[in-house]
mmCIF file of C-alpha atoms in Angstrom:
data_model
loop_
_atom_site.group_PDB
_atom_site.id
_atom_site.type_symbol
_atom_site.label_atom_id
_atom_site.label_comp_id
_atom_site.label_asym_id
_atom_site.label_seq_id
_atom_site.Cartn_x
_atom_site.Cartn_y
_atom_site.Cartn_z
ATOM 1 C CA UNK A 1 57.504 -30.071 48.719
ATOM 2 C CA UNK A 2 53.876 -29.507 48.208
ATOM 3 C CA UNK A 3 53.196 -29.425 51.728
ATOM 4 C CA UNK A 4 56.121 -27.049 52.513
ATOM 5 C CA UNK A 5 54.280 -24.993 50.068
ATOM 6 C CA UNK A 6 50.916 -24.616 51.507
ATOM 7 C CA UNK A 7 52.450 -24.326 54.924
ATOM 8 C CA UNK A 8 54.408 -21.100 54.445
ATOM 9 C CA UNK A 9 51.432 -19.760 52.308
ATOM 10 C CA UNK A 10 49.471 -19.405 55.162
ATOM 11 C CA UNK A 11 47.870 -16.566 55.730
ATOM 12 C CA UNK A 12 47.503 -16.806 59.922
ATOM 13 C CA UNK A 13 51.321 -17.164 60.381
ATOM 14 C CA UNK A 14 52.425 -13.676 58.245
ATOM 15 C CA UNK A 15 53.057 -10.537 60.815
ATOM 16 C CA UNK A 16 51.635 -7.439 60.500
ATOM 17 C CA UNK A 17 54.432 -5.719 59.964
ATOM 18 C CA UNK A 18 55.113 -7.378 56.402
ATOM 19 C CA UNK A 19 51.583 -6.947 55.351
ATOM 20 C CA UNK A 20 52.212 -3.519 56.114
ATOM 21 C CA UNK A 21 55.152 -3.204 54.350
ATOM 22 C CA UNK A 22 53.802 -4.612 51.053
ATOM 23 C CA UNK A 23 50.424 -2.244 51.612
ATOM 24 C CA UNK A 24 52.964 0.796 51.330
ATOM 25 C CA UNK A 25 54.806 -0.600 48.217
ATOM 26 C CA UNK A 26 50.975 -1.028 46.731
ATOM 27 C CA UNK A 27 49.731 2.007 47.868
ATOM 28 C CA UNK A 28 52.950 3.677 46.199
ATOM 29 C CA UNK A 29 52.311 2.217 42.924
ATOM 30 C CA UNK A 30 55.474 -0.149 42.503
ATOM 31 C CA UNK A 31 55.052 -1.765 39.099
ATOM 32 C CA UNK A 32 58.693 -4.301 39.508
ATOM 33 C CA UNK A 33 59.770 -5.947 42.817
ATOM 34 C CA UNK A 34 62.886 -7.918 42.249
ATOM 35 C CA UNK A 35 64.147 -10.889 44.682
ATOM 36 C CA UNK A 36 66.136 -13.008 46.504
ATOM 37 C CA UNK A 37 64.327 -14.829 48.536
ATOM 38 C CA UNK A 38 64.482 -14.598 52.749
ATOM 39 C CA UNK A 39 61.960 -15.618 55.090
ATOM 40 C CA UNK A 40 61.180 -11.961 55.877
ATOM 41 C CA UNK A 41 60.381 -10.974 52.669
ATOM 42 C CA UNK A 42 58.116 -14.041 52.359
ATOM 43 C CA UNK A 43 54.789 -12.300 52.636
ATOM 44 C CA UNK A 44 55.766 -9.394 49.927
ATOM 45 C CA UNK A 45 57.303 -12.597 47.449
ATOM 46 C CA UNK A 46 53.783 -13.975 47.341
ATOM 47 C CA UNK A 47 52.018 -11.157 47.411
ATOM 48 C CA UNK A 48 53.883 -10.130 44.239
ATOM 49 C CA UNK A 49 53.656 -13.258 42.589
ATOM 50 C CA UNK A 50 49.449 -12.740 43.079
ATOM 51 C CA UNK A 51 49.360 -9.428 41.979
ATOM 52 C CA UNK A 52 48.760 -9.112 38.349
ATOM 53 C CA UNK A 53 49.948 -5.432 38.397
ATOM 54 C CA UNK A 54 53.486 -5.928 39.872
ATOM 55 C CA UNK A 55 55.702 -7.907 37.879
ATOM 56 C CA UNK A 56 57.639 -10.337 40.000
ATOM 57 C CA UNK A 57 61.373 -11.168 39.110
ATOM 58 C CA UNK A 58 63.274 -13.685 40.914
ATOM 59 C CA UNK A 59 66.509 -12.711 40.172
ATOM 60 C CA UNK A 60 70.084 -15.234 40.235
ATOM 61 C CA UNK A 61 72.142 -12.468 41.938
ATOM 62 C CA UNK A 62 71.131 -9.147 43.711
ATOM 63 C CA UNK A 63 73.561 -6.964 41.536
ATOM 64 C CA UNK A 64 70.869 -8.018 38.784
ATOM 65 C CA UNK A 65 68.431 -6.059 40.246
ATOM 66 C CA UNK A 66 70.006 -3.097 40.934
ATOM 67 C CA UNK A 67 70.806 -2.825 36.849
ATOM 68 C CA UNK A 68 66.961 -3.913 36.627
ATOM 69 C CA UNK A 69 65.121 -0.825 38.993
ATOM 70 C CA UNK A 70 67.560 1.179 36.751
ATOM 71 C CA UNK A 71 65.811 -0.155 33.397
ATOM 72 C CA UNK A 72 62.210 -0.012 34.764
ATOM 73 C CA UNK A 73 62.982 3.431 35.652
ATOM 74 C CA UNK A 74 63.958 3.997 32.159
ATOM 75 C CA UNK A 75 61.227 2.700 31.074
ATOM 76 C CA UNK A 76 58.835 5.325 33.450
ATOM 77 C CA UNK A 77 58.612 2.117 36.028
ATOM 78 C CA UNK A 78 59.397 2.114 39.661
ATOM 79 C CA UNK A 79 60.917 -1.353 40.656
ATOM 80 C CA UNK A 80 61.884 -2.485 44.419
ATOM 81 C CA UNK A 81 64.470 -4.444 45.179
ATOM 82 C CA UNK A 82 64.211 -7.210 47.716
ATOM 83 C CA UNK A 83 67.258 -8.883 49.612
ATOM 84 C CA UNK A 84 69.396 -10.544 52.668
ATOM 85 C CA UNK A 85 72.024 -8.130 53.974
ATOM 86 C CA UNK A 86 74.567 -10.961 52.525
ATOM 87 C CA UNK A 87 73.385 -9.756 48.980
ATOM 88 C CA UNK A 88 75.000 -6.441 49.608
ATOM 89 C CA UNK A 89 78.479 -7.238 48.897
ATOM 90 C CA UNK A 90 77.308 -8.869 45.927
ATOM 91 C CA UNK A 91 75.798 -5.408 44.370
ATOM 92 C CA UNK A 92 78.704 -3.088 45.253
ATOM 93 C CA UNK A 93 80.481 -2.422 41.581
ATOM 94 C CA UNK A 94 76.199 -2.465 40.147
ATOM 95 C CA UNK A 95 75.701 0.387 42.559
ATOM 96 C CA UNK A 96 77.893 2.486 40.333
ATOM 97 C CA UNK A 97 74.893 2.497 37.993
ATOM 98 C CA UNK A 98 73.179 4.565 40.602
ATOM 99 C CA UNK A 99 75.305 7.109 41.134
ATOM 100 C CA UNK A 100 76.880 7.693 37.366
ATOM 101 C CA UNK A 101 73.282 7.300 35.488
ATOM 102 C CA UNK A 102 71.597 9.012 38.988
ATOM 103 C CA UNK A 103 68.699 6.776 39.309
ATOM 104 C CA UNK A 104 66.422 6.611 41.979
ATOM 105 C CA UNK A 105 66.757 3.357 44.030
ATOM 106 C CA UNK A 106 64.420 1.652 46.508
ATOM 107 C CA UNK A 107 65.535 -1.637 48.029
ATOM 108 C CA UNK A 108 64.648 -3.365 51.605
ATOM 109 C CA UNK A 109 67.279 -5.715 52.832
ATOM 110 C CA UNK A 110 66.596 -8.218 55.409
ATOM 111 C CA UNK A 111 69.585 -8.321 58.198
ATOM 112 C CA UNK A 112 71.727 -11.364 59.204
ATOM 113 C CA UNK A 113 74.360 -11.205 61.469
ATOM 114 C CA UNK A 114 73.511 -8.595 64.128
ATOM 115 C CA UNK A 115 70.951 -10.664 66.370
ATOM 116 C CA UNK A 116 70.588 -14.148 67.837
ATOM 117 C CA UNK A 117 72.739 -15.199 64.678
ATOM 118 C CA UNK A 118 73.436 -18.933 64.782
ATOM 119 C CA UNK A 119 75.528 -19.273 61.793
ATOM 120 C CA UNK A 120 78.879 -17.191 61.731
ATOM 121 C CA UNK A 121 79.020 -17.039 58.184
ATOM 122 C CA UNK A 122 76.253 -14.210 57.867
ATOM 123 C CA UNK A 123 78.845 -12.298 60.366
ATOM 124 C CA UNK A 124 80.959 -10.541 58.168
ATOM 125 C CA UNK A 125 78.675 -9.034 55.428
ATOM 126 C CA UNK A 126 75.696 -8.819 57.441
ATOM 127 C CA UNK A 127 78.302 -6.328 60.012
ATOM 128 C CA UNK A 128 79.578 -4.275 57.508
ATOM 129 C CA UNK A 129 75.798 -4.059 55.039
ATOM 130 C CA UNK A 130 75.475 -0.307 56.303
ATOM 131 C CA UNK A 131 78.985 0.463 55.848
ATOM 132 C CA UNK A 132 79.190 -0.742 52.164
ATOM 133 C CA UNK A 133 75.845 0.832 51.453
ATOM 134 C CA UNK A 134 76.900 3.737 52.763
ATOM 135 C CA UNK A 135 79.997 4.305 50.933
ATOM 136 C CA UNK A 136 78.346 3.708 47.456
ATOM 137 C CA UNK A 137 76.306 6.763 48.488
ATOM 138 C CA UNK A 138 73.193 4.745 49.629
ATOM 139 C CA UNK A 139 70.871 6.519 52.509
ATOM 140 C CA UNK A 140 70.171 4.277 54.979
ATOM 141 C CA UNK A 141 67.207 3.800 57.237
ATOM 142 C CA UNK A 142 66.342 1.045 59.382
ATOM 143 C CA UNK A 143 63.236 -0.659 60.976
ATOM 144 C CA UNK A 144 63.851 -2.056 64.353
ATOM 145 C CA UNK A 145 60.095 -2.149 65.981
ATOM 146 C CA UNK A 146 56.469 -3.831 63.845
ATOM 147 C CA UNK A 147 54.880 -0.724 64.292
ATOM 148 C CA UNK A 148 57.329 1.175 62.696
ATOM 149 C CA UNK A 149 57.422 -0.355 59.246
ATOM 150 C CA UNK A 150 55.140 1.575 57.353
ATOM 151 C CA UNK A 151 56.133 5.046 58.423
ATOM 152 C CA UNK A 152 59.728 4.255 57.430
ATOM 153 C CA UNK A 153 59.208 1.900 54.404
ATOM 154 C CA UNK A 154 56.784 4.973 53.562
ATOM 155 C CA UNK A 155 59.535 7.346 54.159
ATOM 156 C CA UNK A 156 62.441 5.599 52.320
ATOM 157 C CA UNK A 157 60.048 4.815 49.239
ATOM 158 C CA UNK A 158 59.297 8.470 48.774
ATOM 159 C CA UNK A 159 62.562 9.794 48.781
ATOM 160 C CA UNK A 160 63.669 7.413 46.441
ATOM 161 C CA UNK A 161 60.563 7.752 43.650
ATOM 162 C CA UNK A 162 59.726 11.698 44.809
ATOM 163 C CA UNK A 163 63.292 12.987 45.068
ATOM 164 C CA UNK A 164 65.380 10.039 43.513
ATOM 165 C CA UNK A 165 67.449 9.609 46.584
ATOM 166 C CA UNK A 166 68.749 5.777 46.686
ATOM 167 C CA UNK A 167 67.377 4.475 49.624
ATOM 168 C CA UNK A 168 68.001 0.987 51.995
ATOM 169 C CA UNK A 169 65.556 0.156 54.473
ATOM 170 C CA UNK A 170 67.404 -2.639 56.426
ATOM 171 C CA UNK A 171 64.319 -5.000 58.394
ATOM 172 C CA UNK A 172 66.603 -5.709 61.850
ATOM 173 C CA UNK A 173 67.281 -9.254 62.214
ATOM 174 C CA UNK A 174 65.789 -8.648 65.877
ATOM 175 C CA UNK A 175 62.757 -7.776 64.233
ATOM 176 C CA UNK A 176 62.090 -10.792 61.896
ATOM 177 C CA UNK A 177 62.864 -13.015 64.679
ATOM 178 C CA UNK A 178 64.647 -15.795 65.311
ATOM 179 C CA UNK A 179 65.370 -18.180 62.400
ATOM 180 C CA UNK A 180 64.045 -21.595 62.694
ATOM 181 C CA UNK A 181 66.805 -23.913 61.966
ATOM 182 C CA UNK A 182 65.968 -27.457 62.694
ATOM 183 C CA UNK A 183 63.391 -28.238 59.975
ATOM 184 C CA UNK A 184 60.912 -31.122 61.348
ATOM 185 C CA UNK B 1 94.330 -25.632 25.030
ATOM 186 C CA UNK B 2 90.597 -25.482 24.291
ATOM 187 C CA UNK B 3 90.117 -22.798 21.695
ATOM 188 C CA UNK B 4 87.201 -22.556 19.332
ATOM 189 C CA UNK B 5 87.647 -20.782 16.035
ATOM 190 C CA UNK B 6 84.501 -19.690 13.765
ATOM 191 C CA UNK B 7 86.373 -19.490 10.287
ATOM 192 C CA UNK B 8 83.698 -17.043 9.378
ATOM 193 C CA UNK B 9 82.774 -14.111 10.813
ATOM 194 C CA UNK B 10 81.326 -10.890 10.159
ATOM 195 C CA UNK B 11 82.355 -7.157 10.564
ATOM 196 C CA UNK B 12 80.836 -5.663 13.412
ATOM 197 C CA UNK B 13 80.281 -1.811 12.802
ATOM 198 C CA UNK B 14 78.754 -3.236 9.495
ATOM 199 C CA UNK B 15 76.346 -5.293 10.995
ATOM 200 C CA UNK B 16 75.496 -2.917 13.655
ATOM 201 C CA UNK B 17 74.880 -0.560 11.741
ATOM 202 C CA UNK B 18 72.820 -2.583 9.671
ATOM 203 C CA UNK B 19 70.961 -3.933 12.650
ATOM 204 C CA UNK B 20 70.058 -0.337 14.008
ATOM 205 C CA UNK B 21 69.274 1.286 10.805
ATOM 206 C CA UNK B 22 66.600 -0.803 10.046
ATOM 207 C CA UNK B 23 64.873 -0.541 13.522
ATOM 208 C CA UNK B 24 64.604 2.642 14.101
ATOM 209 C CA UNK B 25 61.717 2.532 16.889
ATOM 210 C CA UNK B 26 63.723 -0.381 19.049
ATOM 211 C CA UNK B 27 65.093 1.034 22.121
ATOM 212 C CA UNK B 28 68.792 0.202 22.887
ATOM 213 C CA UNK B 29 70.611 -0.438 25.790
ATOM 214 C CA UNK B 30 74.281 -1.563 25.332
ATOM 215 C CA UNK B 31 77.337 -3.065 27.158
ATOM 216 C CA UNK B 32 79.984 -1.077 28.107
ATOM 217 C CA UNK B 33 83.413 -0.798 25.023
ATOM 218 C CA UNK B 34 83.333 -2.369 21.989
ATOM 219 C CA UNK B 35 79.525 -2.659 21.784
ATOM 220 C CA UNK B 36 78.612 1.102 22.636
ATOM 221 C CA UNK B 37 81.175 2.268 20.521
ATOM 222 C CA UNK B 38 79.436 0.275 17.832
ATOM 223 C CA UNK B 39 75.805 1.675 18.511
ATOM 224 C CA UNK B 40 77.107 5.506 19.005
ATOM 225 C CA UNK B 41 78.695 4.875 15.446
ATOM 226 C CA UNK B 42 75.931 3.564 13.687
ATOM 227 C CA UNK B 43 74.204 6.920 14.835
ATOM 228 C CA UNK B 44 73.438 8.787 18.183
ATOM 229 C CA UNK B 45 69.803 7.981 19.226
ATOM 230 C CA UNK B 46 67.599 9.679 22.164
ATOM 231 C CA UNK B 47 66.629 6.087 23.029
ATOM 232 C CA UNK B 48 70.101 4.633 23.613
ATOM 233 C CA UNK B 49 71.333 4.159 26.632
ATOM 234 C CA UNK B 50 75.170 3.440 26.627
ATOM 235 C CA UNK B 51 77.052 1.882 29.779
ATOM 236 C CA UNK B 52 80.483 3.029 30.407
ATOM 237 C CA UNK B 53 80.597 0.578 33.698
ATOM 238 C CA UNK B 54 78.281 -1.685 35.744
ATOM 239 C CA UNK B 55 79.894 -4.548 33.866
ATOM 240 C CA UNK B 56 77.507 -7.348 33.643
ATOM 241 C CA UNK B 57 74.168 -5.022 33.985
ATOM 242 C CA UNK B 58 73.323 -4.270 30.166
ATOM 243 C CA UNK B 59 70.763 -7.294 29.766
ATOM 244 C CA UNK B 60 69.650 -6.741 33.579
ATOM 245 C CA UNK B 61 68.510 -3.133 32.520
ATOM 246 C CA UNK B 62 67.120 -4.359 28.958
ATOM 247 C CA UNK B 63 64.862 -6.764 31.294
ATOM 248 C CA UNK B 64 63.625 -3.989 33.407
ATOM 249 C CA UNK B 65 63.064 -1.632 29.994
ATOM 250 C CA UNK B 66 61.307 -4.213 28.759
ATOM 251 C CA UNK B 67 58.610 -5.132 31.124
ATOM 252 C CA UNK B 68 57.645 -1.318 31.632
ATOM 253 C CA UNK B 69 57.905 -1.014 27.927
ATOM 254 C CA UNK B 70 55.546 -4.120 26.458
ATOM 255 C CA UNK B 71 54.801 -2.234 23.473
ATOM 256 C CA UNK B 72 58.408 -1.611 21.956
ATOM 257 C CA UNK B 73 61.029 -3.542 21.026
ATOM 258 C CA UNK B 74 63.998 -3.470 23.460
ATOM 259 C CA UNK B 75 67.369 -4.824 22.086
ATOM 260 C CA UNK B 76 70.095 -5.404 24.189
ATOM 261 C CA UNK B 77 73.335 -5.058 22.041
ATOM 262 C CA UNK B 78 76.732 -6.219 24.131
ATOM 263 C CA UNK B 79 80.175 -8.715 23.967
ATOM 264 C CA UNK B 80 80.857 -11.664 24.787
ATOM 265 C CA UNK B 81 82.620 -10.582 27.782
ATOM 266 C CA UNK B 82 80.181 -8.198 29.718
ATOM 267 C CA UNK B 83 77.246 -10.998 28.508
ATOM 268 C CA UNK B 84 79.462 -13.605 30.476
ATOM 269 C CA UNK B 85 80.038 -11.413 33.536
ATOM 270 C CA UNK B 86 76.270 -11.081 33.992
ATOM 271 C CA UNK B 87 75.511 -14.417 32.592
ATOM 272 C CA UNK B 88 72.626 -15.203 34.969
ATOM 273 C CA UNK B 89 70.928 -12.612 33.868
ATOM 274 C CA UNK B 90 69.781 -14.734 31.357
ATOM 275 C CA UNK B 91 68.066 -17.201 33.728
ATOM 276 C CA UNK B 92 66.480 -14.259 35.040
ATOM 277 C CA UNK B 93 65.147 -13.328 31.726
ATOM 278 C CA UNK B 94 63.869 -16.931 30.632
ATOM 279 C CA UNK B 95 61.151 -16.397 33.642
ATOM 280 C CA UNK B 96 59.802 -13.819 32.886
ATOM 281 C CA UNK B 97 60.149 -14.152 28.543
ATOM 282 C CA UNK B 98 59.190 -10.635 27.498
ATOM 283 C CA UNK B 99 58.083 -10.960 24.127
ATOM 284 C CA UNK B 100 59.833 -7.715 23.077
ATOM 285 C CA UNK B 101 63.062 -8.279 24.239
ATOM 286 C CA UNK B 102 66.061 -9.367 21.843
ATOM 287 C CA UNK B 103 69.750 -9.863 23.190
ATOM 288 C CA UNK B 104 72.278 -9.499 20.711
ATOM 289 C CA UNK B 105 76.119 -10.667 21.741
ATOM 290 C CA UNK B 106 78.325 -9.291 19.623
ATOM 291 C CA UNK B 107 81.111 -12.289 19.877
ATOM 292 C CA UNK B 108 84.974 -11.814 19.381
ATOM 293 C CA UNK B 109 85.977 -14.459 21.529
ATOM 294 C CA UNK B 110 88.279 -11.712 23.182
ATOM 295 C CA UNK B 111 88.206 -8.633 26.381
ATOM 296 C CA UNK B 112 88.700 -6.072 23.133
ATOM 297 C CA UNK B 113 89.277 -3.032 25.790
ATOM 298 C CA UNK B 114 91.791 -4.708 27.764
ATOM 299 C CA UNK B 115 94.509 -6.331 25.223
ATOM 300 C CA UNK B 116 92.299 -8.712 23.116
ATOM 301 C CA UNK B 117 92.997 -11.419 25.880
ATOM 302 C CA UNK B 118 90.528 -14.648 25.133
ATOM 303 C CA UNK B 119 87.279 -14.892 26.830
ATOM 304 C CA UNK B 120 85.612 -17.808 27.784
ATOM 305 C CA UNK B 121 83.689 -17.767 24.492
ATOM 306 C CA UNK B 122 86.727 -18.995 22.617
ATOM 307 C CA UNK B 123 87.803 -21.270 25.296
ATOM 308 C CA UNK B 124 85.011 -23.682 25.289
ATOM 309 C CA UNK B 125 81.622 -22.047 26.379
ATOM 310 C CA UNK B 126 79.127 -21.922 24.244
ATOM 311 C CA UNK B 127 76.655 -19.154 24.793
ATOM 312 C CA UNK B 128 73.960 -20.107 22.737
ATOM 313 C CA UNK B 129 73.787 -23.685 24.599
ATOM 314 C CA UNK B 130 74.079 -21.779 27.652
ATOM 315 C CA UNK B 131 71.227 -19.651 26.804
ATOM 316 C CA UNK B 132 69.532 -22.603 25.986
ATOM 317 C CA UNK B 133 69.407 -23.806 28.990
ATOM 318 C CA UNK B 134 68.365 -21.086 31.086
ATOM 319 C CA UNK B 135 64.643 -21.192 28.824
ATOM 320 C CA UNK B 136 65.344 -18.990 26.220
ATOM 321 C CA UNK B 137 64.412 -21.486 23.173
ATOM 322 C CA UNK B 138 65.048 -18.671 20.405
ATOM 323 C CA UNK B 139 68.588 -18.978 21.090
ATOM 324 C CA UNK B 140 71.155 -19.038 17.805
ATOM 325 C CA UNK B 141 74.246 -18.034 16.560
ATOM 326 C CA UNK B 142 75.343 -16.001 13.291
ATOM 327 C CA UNK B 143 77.969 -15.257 11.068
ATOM 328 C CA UNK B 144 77.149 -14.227 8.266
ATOM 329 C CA UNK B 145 75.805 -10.591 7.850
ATOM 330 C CA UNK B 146 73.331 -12.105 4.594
ATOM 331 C CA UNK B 147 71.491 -13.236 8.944
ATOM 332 C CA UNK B 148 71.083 -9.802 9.883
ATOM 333 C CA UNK B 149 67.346 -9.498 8.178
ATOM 334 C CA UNK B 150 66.821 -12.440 10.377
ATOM 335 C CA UNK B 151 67.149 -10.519 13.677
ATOM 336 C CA UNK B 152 65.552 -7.544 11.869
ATOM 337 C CA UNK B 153 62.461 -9.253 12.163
ATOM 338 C CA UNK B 154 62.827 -10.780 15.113
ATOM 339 C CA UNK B 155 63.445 -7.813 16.901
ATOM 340 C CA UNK B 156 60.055 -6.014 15.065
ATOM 341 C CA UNK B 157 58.179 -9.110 15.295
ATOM 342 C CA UNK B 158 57.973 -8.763 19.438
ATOM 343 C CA UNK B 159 56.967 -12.518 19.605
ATOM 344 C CA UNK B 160 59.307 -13.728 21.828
ATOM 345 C CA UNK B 161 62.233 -13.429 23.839
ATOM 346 C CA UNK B 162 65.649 -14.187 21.449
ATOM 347 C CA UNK B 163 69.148 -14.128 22.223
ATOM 348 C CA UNK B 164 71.665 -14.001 18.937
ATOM 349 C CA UNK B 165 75.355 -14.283 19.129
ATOM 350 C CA UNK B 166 76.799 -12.850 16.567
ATOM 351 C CA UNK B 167 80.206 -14.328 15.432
ATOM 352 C CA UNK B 168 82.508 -10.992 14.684
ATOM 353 C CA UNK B 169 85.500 -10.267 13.399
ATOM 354 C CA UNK B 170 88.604 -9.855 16.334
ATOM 355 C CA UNK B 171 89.424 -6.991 15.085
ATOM 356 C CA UNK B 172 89.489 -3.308 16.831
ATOM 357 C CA UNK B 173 88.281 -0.271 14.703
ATOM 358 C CA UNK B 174 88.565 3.372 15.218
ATOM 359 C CA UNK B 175 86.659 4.505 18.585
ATOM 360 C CA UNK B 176 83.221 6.367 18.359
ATOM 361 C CA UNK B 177 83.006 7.441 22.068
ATOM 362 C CA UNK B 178 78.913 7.972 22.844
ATOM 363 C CA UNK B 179 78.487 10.355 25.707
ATOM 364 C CA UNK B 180 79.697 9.982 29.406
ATOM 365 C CA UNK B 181 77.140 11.467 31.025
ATOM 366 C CA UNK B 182 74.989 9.149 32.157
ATOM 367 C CA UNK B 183 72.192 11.752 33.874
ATOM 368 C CA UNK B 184 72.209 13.462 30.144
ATOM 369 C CA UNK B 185 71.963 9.586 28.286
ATOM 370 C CA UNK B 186 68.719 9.057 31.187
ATOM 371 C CA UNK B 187 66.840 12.285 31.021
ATOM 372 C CA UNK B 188 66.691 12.425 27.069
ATOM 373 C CA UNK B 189 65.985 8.419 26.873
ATOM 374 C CA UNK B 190 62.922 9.227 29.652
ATOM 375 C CA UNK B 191 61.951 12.027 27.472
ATOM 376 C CA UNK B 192 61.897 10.804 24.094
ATOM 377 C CA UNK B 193 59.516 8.009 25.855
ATOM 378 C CA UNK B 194 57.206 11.100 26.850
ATOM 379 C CA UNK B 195 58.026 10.248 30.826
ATOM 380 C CA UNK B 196 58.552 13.706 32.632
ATOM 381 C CA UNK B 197 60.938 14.290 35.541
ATOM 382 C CA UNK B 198 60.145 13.482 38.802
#
């Protein structure tokens, strides 16, 4: 376990791309970013955890923190929500929040399901993620290419914290890469 | 079957109102029915903010409130049945312990909205033990209104995370219907707080 640890903590292995995205969220001044954990969102987890401005909240279930970026916001706070596109389905009633209290929303959702997928069980909800976001009255934007990560995680943070739109940026499964399943 | 019946239990517009009227700075956020009924009765406050939906969310949104709030107290006042729905929340909330933050379950044992059916609450779970075991040590239940002071404090005291279930009479009186409009409920919560609009 303590080995796993330092392993994924290393700083060599974490793309640019990610340390871009978490440079935006910085730069923007988020003060909450809520989790589930996914190997894309590894970089931004532990760079939350060892920031001593952002309060990092590992949450049970991702419907939790759509009712939490609702109660920062109360609160004058501007919290991101981190997830796998499988977390989705479990938000869709806590998305009501958004729309009926009209709160801005910010979350970036790692996809399964749509690339070099080996497990058939991310099929389904990772498919229809846009669809569901979508009809709770989500705006969706997606990265597909490294380079384009800040412009658009840029773009989708502003709307939702300038003009309190509620905003998904999915992370194409394409562009995290091929999961490594067979652990050594 | 499994039932578990408190023989004593407490009114609950009474002890809400009790609750509220002696914390006037603590900021509320409550559960959808029974519970915002109860907190719109015991008076109308800038810094409520009642759910009419996103069952399961109230304690969610009181965690949020209260790490971007440190300074004030933040209760959380809800059932039995909405606490249950969004019971992980209170995992959630035992890592990160904000010291200002005080749950309050107002407990039935019964979905009051729907036809008084019996929750899980009455059927064998017990919440406090639940909470418990997620982390949050300050965990008790009450059931006598004389124990009201008791949260008083704890909720002005800001010295610790504290969840309180609050044994309450089954019973369903008149409803006090707090506004629907949950942009309104937002803007003037943001504003009493001094935050400006976007």
């Amino acid at each position: 376990m303590e080995n796993k640890v330092t392993m994924t903590s290393t700083a060599t292995s974490v793309p640019n791309w990610q340390k871009d995205i978490f440079n935006v969220l910085k730069e923007g001044g988020v003060n909450q970013i809520a989790y589930l954990p996914d190997a894309g969102h590894a970089h931004l987890i532990r760079s939350a955890i060892a920031d001593p401005d952002i309060e990092d909240v590992v949450l049970t279930t991702e419907e939790e923190g759509v009712a939490l970026s609702c109660g920062a916001w109360l609160g004058g706070k501007k919290c991101v929500l981190l997830m796998q596109s499988s977390g989705v389905g479990n938000c869709v009633n806590m998305f009501s929040l958004l729309k009926s209290g009209d709160f801005p929303f910010f979350t970036l959702i790692t996809m399964r399901g749509e690339y070099a997928e080996f497990n058939p069980w991310q099929g389904p909800m990772g498919k229809a993620t846009q669809g569901v976001l979508e009809l709770m009255g989500i705006h969706v934007l997606r990265v597909s290419r490294p380079e384009d990560a800040a412009e658009i995680v840029s773009a989708g943070y502003d709307a939702a914290f300038q003009a309190g739109e509620k905003v998904a940026v999915l992370l194409s499964q394409s562009l995290i890469g091929r999961k490594k399943w067979e652990r050594n | 079957m499994n039932t578990t019946t408190k023989s004593k239990r407490m009114d609950r517009r009474n002890f809400v109102s009790m609750l509220l009227s002696q914390t006037p700075e603590a900021l509320v956020v409550t559960g959808l029915g029974s519970a915002a009924y109860d907190v719109f009765a015991a008076g109308d406050r800038r810094t409520n903010y009642y759910l009419w939906g996103a069952m399961g969310g109230s304690t969610s949104i009181g965690l949020g409130l209260a790490l971007a709030q440190p300074d004030k107290s933040v209760v959380v006042i809800t059932g039995d049945g909405e606490q249950l729905m969004g019971i992980g929340s209170l995992g959630t909330i035992a890592t990160k312990q904000p010291k200002n933050l005080t749950i309050v379950v107002l407990d039935n044992g019964h979905f009051g909205e729907t036809g008084m059916q019996q929750s899980h609450s009455s059927l064998g779970a017990d919440l406090v033990a639940i909470s418990k075991g997620f982390g949050i040590k300050d965990s008790e239940s009450i059931s006598n209104i004389d124990e009201c002071q008791k949260v008083v404090q704890r909720i002005k005291a800001k010295s610790g995370t504290a969840f309180i279930q609050v044994f309450i009479d089954s019973n369903e009186p008149e409803r006090a219907l707090p506004p629907r409009d949950g942009p309104f409920i937002k803007n003037r919560f943001r504003a009493a707080l001094g935050l400006k609009p976007f």
